[in-house]
């Protein structure tokens, strides 16, 4: 079955997650320049890694829907935890795509009578 919707939503969520991660890294760099150290650099790097994971989940969902769905759902939640408010929109996209990948049934497996 074609899982184009899940893949597109996952890619959009991952790209927005990259934007939030780069913004967190930028703000962390500014904070460390003015104050000496910042924990935003680590949180932004974590969001970047989970955005990559979400992008991988968006690709995997075409072949193994449940695995890709779980990967996207977990990475969306992890992005929200790492960059807080800037992770809400990626969570909306990755979470909805992940839930669609997990819960949606294949039409080819049902027997029409």
C-alpha positions as MATLAB code, in Angstrom:
seq = 'XXXXXXXXXXXXXXXXXXXXXXXXXXXXXXXXXXXXXXXXXXXXXXXXXXXXXXXXXXXXXXXXXXXXXXXXXXXXXXXXXXXXXXXXXXXXXXXXXXXXXXXXXXXXXXXXX';
ca = [
       0.000    0.000    0.000;
       1.168    3.472   -0.740;
       2.126    5.401    2.367;
       2.753    8.699    0.616;
       0.804   10.764    3.153;
       2.824    9.457    6.072;
       6.083    9.939    4.212;
       5.292   13.537    3.215;
       4.118   14.483    6.720;
       7.241   12.873    8.185;
       9.552   14.730    5.821;
       7.842   18.057    6.547;
       8.056   17.415   10.300;
      11.725   16.476   10.063;
      12.536   19.603    8.038;
      10.748   21.834   10.547;
      12.617   19.948   13.291;
      15.888   20.794   11.540;
      14.863   24.458   11.569;
      14.108   24.344   15.299;
      17.362   22.515   15.984;
      19.419   25.051   14.050;
      17.630   27.880   15.849;
      18.417   26.278   19.211;
      22.051   25.829   18.163;
      22.199   29.466   17.059;
      20.713   30.723   20.322;
      23.039   28.418   22.279;
      26.025   29.837   20.445;
      24.924   33.386   21.223;
      24.310   32.466   24.857;
      27.715   30.863   25.211;
      29.350   33.896   23.567;
      27.786   36.265   26.073;
      27.632   34.113   29.215;
      30.460   31.628   28.773;
      28.502   28.396   28.552;
      25.096   27.190   27.454;
      23.145   23.950   27.605;
      21.186   24.911   24.488;
      23.995   23.592   22.312;
      23.468   20.059   23.606;
      19.698   20.299   23.350;
      19.930   21.634   19.797;
      22.295   18.826   18.844;
      19.853   16.312   20.324;
      16.989   17.839   18.335;
      19.133   17.650   15.193;
      19.830   13.941   15.781;
      16.156   13.207   16.404;
      15.208   15.154   13.265;
      17.526   12.893   11.287;
      15.880    9.912   12.990;
      12.446   11.244   12.045;
      13.572   11.617    8.435;
      14.781    8.014    8.452;
      11.418    6.957    9.888;
       9.645    8.815    7.074;
      11.609    6.796    4.537;
      11.165    3.490    6.381;
       7.378    3.937    6.581;
       7.122    3.142    2.854;
       8.491   -0.355    3.433;
       7.622   -1.213    7.051;
       4.737    0.993    8.151;
       4.626    0.132   11.854;
       8.387    0.454   12.384;
       8.535    3.773   10.545;
       5.508    4.995   12.480;
       7.082    4.180   15.828;
      10.361    5.828   14.793;
       8.565    9.034   13.761;
       6.389    9.114   16.885;
       9.340    8.647   19.238;
      11.489   11.193   17.409;
       8.662   13.759   17.468;
       8.279   13.366   21.238;
      12.058   13.555   21.707;
      12.246   16.760   19.653;
       9.508   18.272   21.822;
      11.413   17.322   24.981;
      14.727   18.681   23.720;
      13.690   22.064   22.288;
      10.357   22.594   24.081;
       8.142   25.163   22.347;
      10.000   24.985   19.038;
       9.311   21.258   18.930;
       5.508   21.532   18.961;
       5.071   21.846   15.185;
       7.479   18.989   14.362;
       5.627   16.862   16.930;
       2.312   17.621   15.206;
       3.639   16.468   11.845;
       5.789   13.555   13.010;
       3.237   12.427   15.587;
       0.332   12.391   13.150;
       2.413   10.614   10.520;
       3.628    8.121   13.116;
       0.129    7.388   14.367;
      -1.107    6.967   10.800;
       1.716    4.532   10.129;
       0.959    2.549   13.273;
      -2.839    2.520   13.195;
      -3.770    2.573    9.510;
      -4.781   -0.772    8.052;
      -3.612   -2.096    4.689;
      -6.402   -2.506    2.155;
      -4.599   -5.362    0.405;
      -4.759   -7.584    3.515;
      -8.533   -7.329    3.921;
     -10.663   -9.807    1.990;
     -13.488   -8.224    0.075;
     -16.404  -10.528   -0.289;
];
